[in-house]
Amino acid sequence: MTEKDLALAAGWIKNSRHTIALTGAGVSVDSGIPDFRSPGGLWSKYNPMEYAAIETFRSDPAKVWTMLTEMIDVLTTAIPNAGHKGLTDLESMGLLQGIVTQNIDNLHQFAGAKKVIEYHGNASSFTCMMCGESYEAESFRSKYEQGVNWPPKCGKCDHFLKPDIIFFGEAIPPEAAKESHDLALKSDLMLVVGTSAEVYPAAGLPAITRANGGRVIEINRMQTRLSGHGADLSLIGSSTQIIPRMVSMLSEQ
Ligand SMILES: [Zn+2]
Protein backbone atom coordinates (compact mmCIF):
# COMPACT_ATOMS: atom_id res chain seq x y z
CA MET A 1 0.00 0.00 0.00
CA THR A 2 1.38 3.40 -0.97
CA GLU A 3 0.95 6.72 0.80
CA LYS A 4 -0.78 7.92 -2.37
CA ASP A 5 -3.43 5.19 -2.11
CA LEU A 6 -3.98 6.01 1.54
CA ALA A 7 -4.45 9.70 0.71
CA LEU A 8 -6.84 8.78 -2.11
CA ALA A 9 -8.92 6.66 0.29
CA ALA A 10 -8.97 9.43 2.88
CA GLY A 11 -10.13 11.89 0.21
CA TRP A 12 -12.99 9.61 -0.82
CA ILE A 13 -14.07 9.23 2.80
CA LYS A 14 -13.94 12.99 3.31
CA ASN A 15 -16.00 13.74 0.23
CA SER A 16 -18.55 10.96 0.47
CA ARG A 17 -22.12 11.62 1.45
CA HIS A 18 -22.82 8.31 3.18
CA THR A 19 -20.14 5.79 4.11
CA ILE A 20 -20.54 2.42 5.77
CA ALA A 21 -18.10 -0.31 6.74
CA LEU A 22 -18.55 -4.03 6.24
CA THR A 23 -16.26 -5.87 8.64
CA GLY A 24 -15.19 -9.45 9.14
CA ALA A 25 -12.81 -11.66 11.07
CA GLY A 26 -9.70 -9.77 9.93
CA VAL A 27 -10.51 -6.71 12.07
CA SER A 28 -10.44 -8.83 15.23
CA VAL A 29 -7.28 -10.85 14.56
CA ASP A 30 -5.12 -8.23 16.32
CA SER A 31 -7.47 -8.50 19.30
CA GLY A 32 -6.39 -12.10 19.73
CA ILE A 33 -9.28 -13.76 17.88
CA PRO A 34 -7.81 -15.89 15.11
CA ASP A 35 -9.97 -16.11 11.99
CA PHE A 36 -11.97 -19.30 12.53
CA ARG A 37 -11.16 -20.24 8.94
CA SER A 38 -7.40 -19.72 9.23
CA PRO A 39 -4.92 -22.53 10.03
CA GLY A 40 -5.08 -23.02 13.79
CA GLY A 41 -8.49 -21.33 13.87
CA LEU A 42 -11.55 -22.93 15.42
CA TRP A 43 -12.60 -24.57 12.15
CA SER A 44 -9.33 -26.46 11.81
CA LYS A 45 -10.30 -28.35 14.97
CA TYR A 46 -14.07 -28.52 14.57
CA ASN A 47 -15.64 -29.08 11.18
CA PRO A 48 -18.00 -26.08 10.89
CA MET A 49 -20.42 -27.96 8.62
CA GLU A 50 -20.95 -30.28 11.57
CA TYR A 51 -20.36 -28.17 14.69
CA ALA A 52 -21.84 -24.92 13.41
CA ALA A 53 -24.91 -26.53 11.89
CA ILE A 54 -28.22 -25.91 13.58
CA GLU A 55 -29.29 -29.54 13.04
CA THR A 56 -26.32 -30.72 15.10
CA PHE A 57 -27.22 -28.30 17.89
CA ARG A 58 -30.78 -29.60 17.86
CA SER A 59 -29.75 -33.25 18.02
CA ASP A 60 -26.66 -33.01 20.25
CA PRO A 61 -26.29 -29.62 21.97
CA ALA A 62 -23.70 -30.92 24.47
CA LYS A 63 -21.38 -31.84 21.60
CA VAL A 64 -21.71 -28.39 20.03
CA TRP A 65 -21.09 -26.79 23.42
CA THR A 66 -17.54 -28.25 23.50
CA MET A 67 -16.83 -26.06 20.46
CA LEU A 68 -18.86 -23.11 21.81
CA THR A 69 -16.98 -23.16 25.12
CA GLU A 70 -13.67 -22.88 23.26
CA MET A 71 -15.13 -20.06 21.18
CA ILE A 72 -16.25 -18.24 24.33
CA ASP A 73 -12.78 -18.78 25.89
CA VAL A 74 -11.32 -16.81 22.97
CA LEU A 75 -14.04 -14.13 22.85
CA THR A 76 -13.97 -13.32 26.57
CA THR A 77 -10.27 -12.40 26.56
CA ALA A 78 -10.43 -10.13 23.49
CA ILE A 79 -10.34 -6.34 23.67
CA PRO A 80 -10.88 -3.82 20.83
CA ASN A 81 -7.81 -2.86 18.80
CA ALA A 82 -6.78 0.31 16.99
CA GLY A 83 -8.79 -0.73 13.91
CA HIS A 84 -12.06 -0.93 15.88
CA LYS A 85 -11.20 2.35 17.60
CA GLY A 86 -10.34 4.01 14.28
CA LEU A 87 -13.76 3.12 12.84
CA THR A 88 -15.38 4.57 15.97
CA ASP A 89 -13.29 7.74 15.44
CA LEU A 90 -14.58 8.01 11.86
CA GLU A 91 -18.13 7.63 13.16
CA SER A 92 -17.55 10.36 15.77
CA MET A 93 -16.13 12.63 13.08
CA GLY A 94 -19.35 12.19 11.10
CA LEU A 95 -17.48 10.31 8.37
CA LEU A 96 -18.96 6.85 8.93
CA GLN A 97 -22.69 6.23 9.10
CA GLY A 98 -22.73 2.61 10.19
CA ILE A 99 -20.90 -0.69 10.55
CA VAL A 100 -22.26 -3.98 9.27
CA THR A 101 -20.25 -6.73 10.96
CA GLN A 102 -20.07 -10.45 10.38
CA ASN A 103 -18.29 -10.80 13.73
CA ILE A 104 -19.98 -12.02 16.88
CA ASP A 105 -17.41 -10.60 19.29
CA ASN A 106 -18.99 -7.24 20.25
CA LEU A 107 -15.65 -5.50 19.77
CA HIS A 108 -17.08 -2.65 17.68
CA GLN A 109 -19.55 -1.93 20.48
CA PHE A 110 -16.81 -2.22 23.13
CA ALA A 111 -14.81 0.32 21.09
CA GLY A 112 -17.76 2.71 21.36
CA ALA A 113 -19.30 2.41 17.90
CA LYS A 114 -22.92 3.57 17.97
CA LYS A 115 -24.46 2.06 14.85
CA VAL A 116 -23.52 -1.58 14.49
CA ILE A 117 -25.58 -4.11 12.57
CA GLU A 118 -24.76 -7.68 13.50
CA TYR A 119 -25.21 -9.95 10.55
CA HIS A 120 -24.40 -13.16 12.36
CA GLY A 121 -25.90 -12.36 15.73
CA ASN A 122 -24.14 -12.01 19.03
CA ALA A 123 -22.77 -14.27 21.73
CA SER A 124 -23.77 -11.97 24.59
CA SER A 125 -27.22 -13.49 24.98
CA PHE A 126 -28.52 -17.05 25.00
CA THR A 127 -31.95 -18.39 24.04
CA CYS A 128 -33.71 -21.61 24.99
CA MET A 129 -34.52 -23.55 21.84
CA MET A 130 -37.41 -25.23 23.62
CA CYS A 131 -39.38 -22.45 25.34
CA GLY A 132 -37.82 -19.33 23.80
CA GLU A 133 -36.70 -17.80 27.11
CA SER A 134 -33.80 -15.36 26.68
CA TYR A 135 -30.85 -14.87 29.07
CA GLU A 136 -27.88 -12.50 29.30
CA ALA A 137 -24.70 -14.53 28.79
CA GLU A 138 -23.16 -12.52 31.63
CA SER A 139 -25.55 -14.15 34.12
CA PHE A 140 -23.77 -17.47 33.49
CA ARG A 141 -20.27 -16.07 34.01
CA SER A 142 -19.56 -17.77 37.34
CA LYS A 143 -20.82 -21.12 36.04
CA TYR A 144 -18.57 -20.71 33.01
CA GLU A 145 -15.57 -19.71 35.11
CA GLN A 146 -16.03 -22.53 37.62
CA GLY A 147 -17.06 -25.04 34.98
CA VAL A 148 -19.95 -26.05 37.22
CA ASN A 149 -23.43 -26.46 35.74
CA TRP A 150 -21.85 -25.65 32.41
CA PRO A 151 -22.91 -25.65 29.52
CA PRO A 152 -25.80 -23.35 30.42
CA LYS A 153 -29.33 -24.68 30.62
CA CYS A 154 -32.72 -23.02 30.70
CA GLY A 155 -34.00 -22.28 34.21
CA LYS A 156 -37.54 -23.03 33.10
CA CYS A 157 -37.30 -26.26 31.11
CA ASP A 158 -33.71 -27.45 31.65
CA HIS A 159 -32.86 -27.55 27.95
CA PHE A 160 -29.43 -26.45 26.75
CA LEU A 161 -29.34 -22.78 25.78
CA LYS A 162 -28.05 -21.59 22.45
CA PRO A 163 -25.99 -18.41 22.01
CA ASP A 164 -27.77 -15.92 19.75
CA ILE A 165 -25.28 -16.42 16.97
CA ILE A 166 -26.36 -17.58 13.54
CA PHE A 167 -25.63 -21.22 12.81
CA PHE A 168 -25.48 -22.76 9.35
CA GLY A 169 -29.04 -23.57 8.43
CA GLU A 170 -30.41 -20.50 10.23
CA ALA A 171 -31.51 -17.31 8.50
CA ILE A 172 -29.74 -13.98 8.91
CA PRO A 173 -31.87 -11.96 11.36
CA PRO A 174 -34.41 -10.31 8.99
CA GLU A 175 -33.99 -6.83 10.51
CA ALA A 176 -30.20 -6.98 10.13
CA ALA A 177 -30.52 -8.22 6.56
CA LYS A 178 -32.95 -5.47 5.60
CA GLU A 179 -31.12 -2.69 7.38
CA SER A 180 -27.74 -3.56 5.87
CA HIS A 181 -29.26 -3.88 2.40
CA ASP A 182 -30.83 -0.43 2.80
CA LEU A 183 -27.55 1.03 4.06
CA ALA A 184 -25.63 -0.49 1.14
CA LEU A 185 -28.15 1.06 -1.29
CA LYS A 186 -27.90 4.45 0.36
CA SER A 187 -24.11 4.53 0.53
CA ASP A 188 -21.78 6.12 -1.98
CA LEU A 189 -18.78 4.56 -0.23
CA MET A 190 -18.27 1.21 1.46
CA LEU A 191 -15.17 0.20 3.39
CA VAL A 192 -14.77 -3.58 3.27
CA VAL A 193 -12.48 -4.33 6.17
CA GLY A 194 -10.93 -7.65 7.15
CA THR A 195 -13.30 -9.79 5.13
CA SER A 196 -12.80 -11.62 1.89
CA ALA A 197 -16.52 -11.04 1.22
CA GLU A 198 -17.09 -14.59 0.09
CA VAL A 199 -19.96 -15.63 2.34
CA TYR A 200 -23.36 -14.57 1.12
CA PRO A 201 -25.55 -12.67 1.70
CA ALA A 202 -23.02 -10.24 3.29
CA ALA A 203 -20.74 -10.75 0.30
CA GLY A 204 -23.41 -9.21 -1.95
CA LEU A 205 -23.40 -5.85 -0.14
CA PRO A 206 -20.38 -4.24 -1.90
CA ALA A 207 -21.93 -4.99 -5.29
CA ILE A 208 -25.15 -3.23 -4.21
CA THR A 209 -23.25 -0.05 -3.39
CA ARG A 210 -21.28 -0.22 -6.65
CA ALA A 211 -24.37 -0.91 -8.76
CA ASN A 212 -25.70 2.40 -7.47
CA GLY A 213 -22.57 4.26 -8.53
CA GLY A 214 -20.85 4.04 -5.16
CA ARG A 215 -17.24 3.12 -4.49
CA VAL A 216 -15.72 0.28 -2.53
CA ILE A 217 -12.43 0.47 -0.63
CA GLU A 218 -11.03 -2.83 0.53
CA ILE A 219 -8.71 -3.03 3.54
CA ASN A 220 -7.27 -6.50 4.01
CA ARG A 221 -4.03 -8.26 4.88
CA MET A 222 -4.09 -10.03 1.55
CA GLN A 223 -5.66 -9.80 -1.88
CA THR A 224 -9.21 -11.13 -2.09
CA ARG A 225 -11.69 -11.79 -4.87
CA LEU A 226 -12.67 -8.10 -4.54
CA SER A 227 -9.16 -6.86 -5.35
CA GLY A 228 -9.11 -5.37 -8.81
CA HIS A 229 -12.73 -6.41 -9.49
CA GLY A 230 -15.31 -5.61 -6.83
CA ALA A 231 -13.20 -2.93 -5.16
CA ASP A 232 -12.22 0.46 -6.58
CA LEU A 233 -9.21 0.61 -4.29
CA SER A 234 -7.45 -2.11 -2.30
CA LEU A 235 -5.30 -1.20 0.67
CA ILE A 236 -3.34 -4.31 1.51
CA GLY A 237 -2.22 -4.41 5.12
CA SER A 238 -3.52 -4.62 8.65
CA SER A 239 -6.64 -2.61 9.51
CA THR A 240 -5.05 -2.01 12.92
CA GLN A 241 -2.45 0.12 11.16
CA ILE A 242 -4.27 1.44 8.10
CA ILE A 243 -7.44 2.81 9.74
CA PRO A 244 -5.67 4.90 12.43
CA ARG A 245 -3.43 6.36 9.70
CA MET A 246 -6.53 7.33 7.72
CA VAL A 247 -8.05 8.89 10.83
CA SER A 248 -4.98 11.01 11.48
CA MET A 249 -4.84 12.09 7.83
CA LEU A 250 -8.51 13.13 8.01
CA SER A 251 -8.02 14.87 11.36
CA GLU A 252 -5.24 17.02 9.96
CA GLN A 253 -7.29 18.18 6.97
ZN1 LIG B 1 -36.58 -23.22 28.19
Short mmCIF file of N, CA and C and ligand atoms in Angstrom, two decimals, residues 127-135 153-161, ligand 1:
data_model
loop_
_atom_site.label_atom_id
_atom_site.label_comp_id
_atom_site.label_asym_id
_atom_site.label_seq_id
_atom_site.Cartn_x
_atom_site.Cartn_y
_atom_site.Cartn_z
N THR A 127 -30.51 -18.13 24.11
CA THR A 127 -31.95 -18.39 24.04
C THR A 127 -32.21 -19.89 24.18
N CYS A 128 -33.30 -20.22 24.87
CA CYS A 128 -33.71 -21.61 24.99
C CYS A 128 -34.43 -22.02 23.71
N MET A 129 -33.94 -23.07 23.10
CA MET A 129 -34.52 -23.55 21.84
C MET A 129 -35.89 -24.19 22.07
N MET A 130 -36.16 -24.53 23.33
CA MET A 130 -37.41 -25.23 23.62
C MET A 130 -38.54 -24.24 23.92
N CYS A 131 -38.29 -23.33 24.91
CA CYS A 131 -39.38 -22.45 25.34
C CYS A 131 -39.21 -21.00 24.89
N GLY A 132 -38.03 -20.67 24.32
CA GLY A 132 -37.82 -19.33 23.80
C GLY A 132 -37.36 -18.31 24.83
N GLU A 133 -37.16 -18.73 26.07
CA GLU A 133 -36.70 -17.80 27.11
C GLU A 133 -35.30 -17.28 26.76
N SER A 134 -35.08 -15.97 27.02
CA SER A 134 -33.80 -15.36 26.68
C SER A 134 -33.02 -14.99 27.94
N TYR A 135 -31.70 -15.13 27.89
CA TYR A 135 -30.85 -14.87 29.07
C TYR A 135 -29.64 -14.05 28.64
N LYS A 153 -28.00 -24.11 30.92
CA LYS A 153 -29.33 -24.68 30.62
C LYS A 153 -30.42 -23.69 31.03
N CYS A 154 -31.58 -23.88 30.43
CA CYS A 154 -32.72 -23.02 30.70
C CYS A 154 -33.23 -23.26 32.13
N GLY A 155 -33.49 -22.17 32.85
CA GLY A 155 -34.00 -22.28 34.21
C GLY A 155 -35.44 -22.76 34.25
N LYS A 156 -36.13 -22.65 33.12
CA LYS A 156 -37.54 -23.03 33.10
C LYS A 156 -37.73 -24.49 32.69
N CYS A 157 -37.01 -24.91 31.62
CA CYS A 157 -37.30 -26.26 31.11
C CYS A 157 -36.07 -27.15 31.03
N ASP A 158 -34.92 -26.64 31.52
CA ASP A 158 -33.71 -27.45 31.65
C ASP A 158 -33.08 -27.88 30.32
N HIS A 159 -33.51 -27.25 29.22
CA HIS A 159 -32.86 -27.55 27.95
C HIS A 159 -31.58 -26.72 27.80
N PHE A 160 -30.65 -27.22 27.01
CA PHE A 160 -29.43 -26.45 26.75
C PHE A 160 -29.80 -25.15 26.05
N LEU A 161 -29.12 -24.08 26.44
CA LEU A 161 -29.34 -22.78 25.78
C LEU A 161 -28.44 -22.67 24.57
ZN ZN B 1 -36.58 -23.22 28.19
#
